[in-house]
């Protein structure tokens, strides 16, 4: 059930980010979206941890002391989450950059290469072994990504506008480079985060509290750097789609942690791979992205892989 929810969240989040950044007349800074999303995740995780502590036998006897002790434990063990917080922040910023220059269909297709990088990191850092059949399936997935990338590059050349062809290539390569770096970081951080969740006594919700707090600090610094504004008064002008995008980001972070805790990083990537079908069809219907036989073939290879 969690895997299905992650698939729906992944496709919805990509489509909403594309809509908010490209289709809306008033552009919303990506740093602001990420910052509010982390605040939402922190609030949800804190509410779950707090209510769980208060409902325990110790919490019923002495609620204030129980909450204080739990908060101290969470703060003491939060240093290990600095690395994933920094990497996730970098990945999210890169994904917003990529979606400005490439279509959402291509973004999520190329991003499926995360499973290949995750498999490599799983073998290196966790000592797991994959069969030849599994490596063949991963190779098939990468071939599908190459097909979609090639088709998108050809389509960028065929656009009739005032922008020169070399500039189209530059923008396309910028978006492709951003999502490629995100893929590489994703493989490492997924395995690192999985190891933390499975080898520590802290719950998924406590780790989300730590990650949400640290990420919010990082995003706040990034937001201030770009806007020179300490206040968050800009949220008063946000429309409903912007708030939905923030919530989807927060919800996705919690789902990823649950999947990594009770399953593994590779299965998490497999679940999100299915979202490619939803994104490609929806992009064609909502944003007018062109669907060609080569794009469809690449998508089929990704899914079959």
CSV table of C-alpha atoms in Angstrom, one decimal:
chain,number,residue,atom,x,y,z
A,1,UNK,CA,0.0,0.0,0.0
A,2,UNK,CA,2.9,2.4,0.9
A,3,UNK,CA,4.5,1.6,-2.5
A,4,UNK,CA,1.4,2.5,-4.4
A,5,UNK,CA,1.1,5.7,-2.4
A,6,UNK,CA,4.7,6.5,-3.3
A,7,UNK,CA,4.1,5.9,-7.0
A,8,UNK,CA,1.1,8.3,-7.0
A,9,UNK,CA,3.0,10.9,-4.9
A,10,UNK,CA,6.0,10.8,-7.2
A,11,UNK,CA,4.0,11.4,-10.4
A,12,UNK,CA,1.8,14.0,-8.9
A,13,UNK,CA,4.8,15.9,-7.4
A,14,UNK,CA,6.6,16.1,-10.7
A,15,UNK,CA,3.5,17.4,-12.5
A,16,UNK,CA,2.7,19.9,-9.9
A,17,UNK,CA,6.3,21.2,-9.7
A,18,UNK,CA,6.2,21.7,-13.5
A,19,UNK,CA,2.9,23.4,-13.4
A,20,UNK,CA,3.9,25.8,-10.5
A,21,UNK,CA,7.3,26.7,-12.1
A,22,UNK,CA,6.3,26.9,-15.8
A,23,UNK,CA,2.6,27.3,-16.2
A,24,UNK,CA,1.6,29.8,-13.4
A,25,UNK,CA,1.9,33.5,-14.4
A,26,UNK,CA,3.6,34.4,-11.0
A,27,UNK,CA,6.7,32.3,-10.5
A,28,UNK,CA,7.3,30.8,-7.0
A,29,UNK,CA,10.9,30.4,-5.9
A,30,UNK,CA,11.9,26.8,-5.6
A,31,UNK,CA,13.7,27.6,-2.3
A,32,UNK,CA,10.4,28.8,-0.8
A,33,UNK,CA,8.5,25.7,-1.9
A,34,UNK,CA,11.1,23.4,-0.4
A,35,UNK,CA,11.3,25.4,2.8
A,36,UNK,CA,7.5,25.3,3.4
A,37,UNK,CA,7.5,21.6,2.5
A,38,UNK,CA,10.1,20.8,5.1
A,39,UNK,CA,8.1,22.8,7.7
A,40,UNK,CA,5.1,20.7,6.9
A,41,UNK,CA,7.0,17.4,7.2
A,42,UNK,CA,8.5,18.6,10.5
A,43,UNK,CA,5.0,19.5,11.8
A,44,UNK,CA,3.5,16.1,10.8
A,45,UNK,CA,6.4,14.1,12.3
A,46,UNK,CA,6.5,16.1,15.5
A,47,UNK,CA,2.7,15.6,15.9
A,48,UNK,CA,3.1,11.8,15.5
A,49,UNK,CA,6.1,11.6,17.9
A,50,UNK,CA,4.5,13.8,20.5
A,51,UNK,CA,1.1,12.0,20.5
A,52,UNK,CA,2.8,8.6,20.6
A,53,UNK,CA,4.8,9.7,23.7
A,54,UNK,CA,1.8,11.1,25.4
A,55,UNK,CA,-0.2,8.0,24.9
A,56,UNK,CA,2.4,5.8,26.4
A,57,UNK,CA,2.2,4.7,30.1
A,58,UNK,CA,5.1,7.0,31.0
A,59,UNK,CA,3.4,9.9,29.1
A,60,UNK,CA,0.2,9.4,31.0
A,61,UNK,CA,2.0,9.6,34.3
A,62,UNK,CA,4.2,12.6,33.6
A,63,UNK,CA,3.6,14.1,30.1
A,64,UNK,CA,6.0,17.1,30.4
A,65,UNK,CA,8.9,15.0,31.5
A,66,UNK,CA,8.2,12.4,28.9
A,67,UNK,CA,8.2,15.0,26.1
A,68,UNK,CA,11.3,16.7,27.4
A,69,UNK,CA,13.2,13.4,27.5
A,70,UNK,CA,12.1,12.4,24.0
A,71,UNK,CA,13.1,15.8,22.7
A,72,UNK,CA,16.5,15.4,24.3
A,73,UNK,CA,17.0,12.0,22.7
A,74,UNK,CA,16.0,13.2,19.3
A,75,UNK,CA,18.4,16.2,19.5
A,76,UNK,CA,21.3,14.0,20.7
A,77,UNK,CA,21.0,11.6,17.8
A,78,UNK,CA,20.3,14.1,15.0
A,79,UNK,CA,23.9,14.7,13.9
A,80,UNK,CA,23.8,11.6,11.5
A,81,UNK,CA,21.1,13.3,9.5
A,82,UNK,CA,23.2,16.3,8.5
A,83,UNK,CA,24.6,14.4,5.5
A,84,UNK,CA,21.2,13.3,4.0
A,85,UNK,CA,19.7,16.7,4.8
A,86,UNK,CA,22.4,18.4,2.7
A,87,UNK,CA,22.2,15.9,-0.1
A,88,UNK,CA,18.4,16.0,-0.3
A,89,UNK,CA,18.5,19.8,-0.4
A,90,UNK,CA,20.9,19.7,-3.3
A,91,UNK,CA,18.8,17.1,-5.1
A,92,UNK,CA,15.6,19.1,-4.7
A,93,UNK,CA,17.2,22.3,-6.0
A,94,UNK,CA,18.7,20.4,-9.0
A,95,UNK,CA,15.3,18.9,-9.8
A,96,UNK,CA,13.7,22.3,-9.9
A,97,UNK,CA,16.4,23.6,-12.2
A,98,UNK,CA,16.0,20.5,-14.5
A,99,UNK,CA,12.2,21.0,-14.7
A,100,UNK,CA,12.7,24.6,-16.0
A,101,UNK,CA,14.6,23.4,-19.1
A,102,UNK,CA,13.2,19.9,-19.9
A,103,UNK,CA,9.8,18.4,-20.0
A,104,UNK,CA,8.3,16.6,-16.9
A,105,UNK,CA,8.1,13.4,-19.0
A,106,UNK,CA,11.8,13.4,-19.8
A,107,UNK,CA,12.7,14.4,-16.2
A,108,UNK,CA,11.0,11.5,-14.6
A,109,UNK,CA,12.2,9.1,-17.3
A,110,UNK,CA,15.8,10.0,-16.9
A,111,UNK,CA,15.4,10.1,-13.1
A,112,UNK,CA,14.5,6.4,-13.2
A,113,UNK,CA,18.3,5.8,-13.6
A,114,UNK,CA,18.3,6.3,-9.9
A,115,UNK,CA,17.6,2.6,-9.5
A,116,UNK,CA,20.8,1.8,-11.3
A,117,UNK,CA,22.9,4.0,-9.1
A,118,UNK,CA,21.1,2.8,-6.0
A,119,UNK,CA,21.9,-0.8,-7.0
A,120,UNK,CA,25.6,0.0,-7.4
A,121,UNK,CA,25.7,1.8,-4.0
A,122,UNK,CA,23.8,-1.1,-2.4
A,123,UNK,CA,26.5,-3.6,-3.6
A,124,UNK,CA,29.3,-1.3,-2.5
A,125,UNK,CA,28.1,0.0,0.8
A,126,UNK,CA,25.7,-2.8,2.0
A,127,UNK,CA,27.4,-5.8,0.5
A,128,UNK,CA,24.3,-7.1,-1.3
A,129,UNK,CA,24.6,-9.2,-4.4
A,130,UNK,CA,22.5,-8.9,-7.6
A,131,UNK,CA,22.0,-11.6,-10.2
A,132,UNK,CA,22.8,-11.3,-13.8
A,133,UNK,CA,19.1,-11.1,-14.6
A,134,UNK,CA,18.7,-8.1,-12.2
A,135,UNK,CA,21.6,-6.3,-13.8
A,136,UNK,CA,20.2,-7.0,-17.3
A,137,UNK,CA,16.9,-5.5,-16.2
A,138,UNK,CA,18.7,-2.4,-14.9
A,139,UNK,CA,20.6,-2.1,-18.2
A,140,UNK,CA,17.3,-2.2,-20.1
A,141,UNK,CA,16.0,0.6,-17.9
A,142,UNK,CA,19.0,2.8,-18.7
A,143,UNK,CA,18.6,2.1,-22.5
A,144,UNK,CA,15.0,3.4,-22.2
A,145,UNK,CA,16.3,6.6,-20.6
A,146,UNK,CA,18.8,7.1,-23.5
A,147,UNK,CA,16.0,6.7,-26.1
A,148,UNK,CA,13.8,9.3,-24.4
A,149,UNK,CA,16.7,11.7,-24.0
A,150,UNK,CA,17.6,11.4,-27.7
A,151,UNK,CA,14.0,12.0,-28.8
A,152,UNK,CA,13.7,15.1,-26.5
A,153,UNK,CA,16.9,16.5,-28.0
A,154,UNK,CA,15.6,16.1,-31.5
A,155,UNK,CA,12.3,17.7,-30.6
A,156,UNK,CA,14.1,20.7,-29.1
A,157,UNK,CA,15.8,21.2,-32.5
A,158,UNK,CA,12.5,21.2,-34.4
A,159,UNK,CA,10.9,23.9,-32.3
A,160,UNK,CA,10.2,27.0,-34.4
A,161,UNK,CA,11.0,30.0,-32.3
A,162,UNK,CA,13.3,32.9,-32.1
A,163,UNK,CA,15.8,31.1,-29.9
A,164,UNK,CA,18.9,29.8,-31.7
A,165,UNK,CA,19.6,26.1,-32.0
A,166,UNK,CA,22.8,26.3,-29.9
A,167,UNK,CA,20.9,28.0,-27.1
A,168,UNK,CA,18.2,25.3,-27.2
A,169,UNK,CA,21.0,22.7,-26.8
A,170,UNK,CA,22.5,24.7,-23.9
A,171,UNK,CA,19.3,24.8,-22.0
A,172,UNK,CA,18.6,21.2,-22.7
A,173,UNK,CA,22.0,20.1,-21.6
A,174,UNK,CA,21.7,22.2,-18.4
A,175,UNK,CA,18.4,20.5,-17.5
A,176,UNK,CA,19.9,17.1,-18.4
A,177,UNK,CA,23.0,17.7,-16.3
A,178,UNK,CA,21.0,18.8,-13.3
A,179,UNK,CA,18.8,15.6,-13.3
A,180,UNK,CA,21.9,13.4,-13.9
A,181,UNK,CA,23.7,14.8,-10.9
A,182,UNK,CA,20.6,14.3,-8.9
A,183,UNK,CA,20.5,10.7,-10.0
A,184,UNK,CA,24.1,10.1,-8.8
A,185,UNK,CA,23.4,11.7,-5.4
A,186,UNK,CA,20.2,9.8,-5.0
A,187,UNK,CA,21.9,6.4,-5.2
A,188,UNK,CA,24.2,7.2,-2.4
A,189,UNK,CA,21.8,9.0,-0.1
A,190,UNK,CA,19.1,6.3,-0.4
A,191,UNK,CA,21.5,3.6,0.8
A,192,UNK,CA,22.9,5.8,3.5
A,193,UNK,CA,19.4,6.7,4.8
A,194,UNK,CA,18.3,3.1,4.6
A,195,UNK,CA,21.3,2.0,6.7
A,196,UNK,CA,20.5,4.7,9.3
A,197,UNK,CA,16.8,3.7,9.6
A,198,UNK,CA,17.6,0.0,9.9
A,199,UNK,CA,20.5,0.1,12.3
A,200,UNK,CA,19.3,2.7,14.8
A,201,UNK,CA,16.7,2.5,17.5
A,202,UNK,CA,15.0,5.8,16.5
A,203,UNK,CA,11.7,5.5,14.7
A,204,UNK,CA,10.9,6.7,11.2
A,205,UNK,CA,9.0,9.6,12.6
A,206,UNK,CA,11.9,10.7,14.8
A,207,UNK,CA,14.3,10.5,11.9
A,208,UNK,CA,11.8,12.6,9.9
A,209,UNK,CA,11.8,15.2,12.7
A,210,UNK,CA,15.5,15.4,12.6
A,211,UNK,CA,15.7,15.5,8.8
A,212,UNK,CA,12.9,18.1,8.6
A,213,UNK,CA,14.5,20.4,11.1
A,214,UNK,CA,17.9,20.3,9.5
A,215,UNK,CA,16.5,20.6,6.0
A,216,UNK,CA,14.4,23.6,7.1
A,217,UNK,CA,17.5,25.3,8.4
A,218,UNK,CA,19.4,24.7,5.1
A,219,UNK,CA,16.5,25.8,2.9
A,220,UNK,CA,16.0,28.9,5.0
A,221,UNK,CA,19.6,29.9,4.4
A,222,UNK,CA,19.2,29.3,0.7
A,223,UNK,CA,15.9,31.2,0.6
A,224,UNK,CA,17.5,34.2,2.4
A,225,UNK,CA,20.5,34.1,0.1
A,226,UNK,CA,18.3,34.5,-3.0
A,227,UNK,CA,15.6,36.8,-1.6
A,228,UNK,CA,17.3,38.7,1.3
A,229,UNK,CA,14.0,38.3,3.2
A,230,UNK,CA,13.9,36.8,6.6
A,231,UNK,CA,10.1,36.9,6.9
A,232,UNK,CA,7.8,34.3,5.3
A,233,UNK,CA,5.0,36.8,4.5
A,234,UNK,CA,5.1,35.7,0.8
A,235,UNK,CA,3.0,32.6,1.6
A,236,UNK,CA,0.0,34.8,2.0
A,237,UNK,CA,-0.1,35.3,-1.8
A,238,UNK,CA,0.2,31.6,-2.6
A,239,UNK,CA,-2.6,29.9,-4.5
A,240,UNK,CA,-4.0,26.4,-3.8
A,241,UNK,CA,-1.7,24.6,-6.3
A,242,UNK,CA,1.4,25.9,-4.6
A,243,UNK,CA,0.2,24.6,-1.2
A,244,UNK,CA,-0.6,21.3,-2.8
A,245,UNK,CA,2.9,21.1,-4.2
A,246,UNK,CA,4.5,21.8,-0.8
A,247,UNK,CA,2.3,19.1,0.8
A,248,UNK,CA,3.2,16.5,-1.8
A,249,UNK,CA,6.9,17.2,-1.2
A,250,UNK,CA,6.4,16.7,2.6
A,251,UNK,CA,4.3,13.6,2.1
A,252,UNK,CA,6.8,12.1,-0.3
A,253,UNK,CA,9.6,12.5,2.3
A,254,UNK,CA,7.7,10.5,4.9
A,255,UNK,CA,6.7,7.8,2.4
A,256,UNK,CA,10.3,7.3,1.3
A,257,UNK,CA,11.4,6.9,4.9
A,258,UNK,CA,8.7,4.3,5.5
A,259,UNK,CA,9.7,2.3,2.4
A,260,UNK,CA,13.4,2.4,3.2
A,261,UNK,CA,12.7,1.3,6.8
A,262,UNK,CA,10.4,-1.6,6.0
A,263,UNK,CA,11.7,-2.5,2.5
A,264,UNK,CA,14.8,-1.4,0.7
A,265,UNK,CA,16.2,1.4,-1.6
A,266,UNK,CA,15.9,-0.6,-4.8
A,267,UNK,CA,12.2,-1.5,-4.2
A,268,UNK,CA,11.6,2.2,-3.5
A,269,UNK,CA,13.1,3.1,-6.9
A,270,UNK,CA,11.0,0.4,-8.6
A,271,UNK,CA,7.8,1.8,-7.1
A,272,UNK,CA,8.6,5.3,-8.4
A,273,UNK,CA,9.5,3.9,-11.9
A,274,UNK,CA,5.8,3.1,-12.4
A,275,UNK,CA,5.0,6.7,-12.1
A,276,UNK,CA,6.6,7.3,-15.5
A,277,UNK,CA,3.4,6.1,-17.2
A,278,UNK,CA,1.2,8.6,-15.3
A,279,UNK,CA,3.6,11.5,-16.0
A,280,UNK,CA,4.0,10.9,-19.7
A,281,UNK,CA,0.3,10.6,-20.3
A,282,UNK,CA,-0.6,13.5,-18.0
A,283,UNK,CA,2.1,15.8,-19.5
A,284,UNK,CA,0.6,15.2,-23.0
A,285,UNK,CA,-2.9,16.0,-21.8
A,286,UNK,CA,-2.1,18.9,-19.4
A,287,UNK,CA,0.9,20.6,-20.9
A,288,UNK,CA,0.9,19.6,-24.5
A,289,UNK,CA,4.1,17.6,-24.4
A,290,UNK,CA,4.5,15.6,-27.6
A,291,UNK,CA,4.3,11.8,-27.5
A,292,UNK,CA,6.2,10.0,-30.2
A,293,UNK,CA,6.8,6.3,-30.8
A,294,UNK,CA,10.5,6.6,-29.7
A,295,UNK,CA,9.4,8.2,-26.4
A,296,UNK,CA,6.8,5.5,-25.8
A,297,UNK,CA,9.4,2.8,-26.6
A,298,UNK,CA,11.8,4.3,-24.1
A,299,UNK,CA,9.1,4.4,-21.5
A,300,UNK,CA,8.2,0.8,-22.1
A,301,UNK,CA,11.9,-0.2,-21.7
A,302,UNK,CA,12.1,1.7,-18.5
A,303,UNK,CA,9.0,0.0,-17.1
A,304,UNK,CA,10.0,-3.5,-18.3
A,305,UNK,CA,13.4,-3.0,-16.7
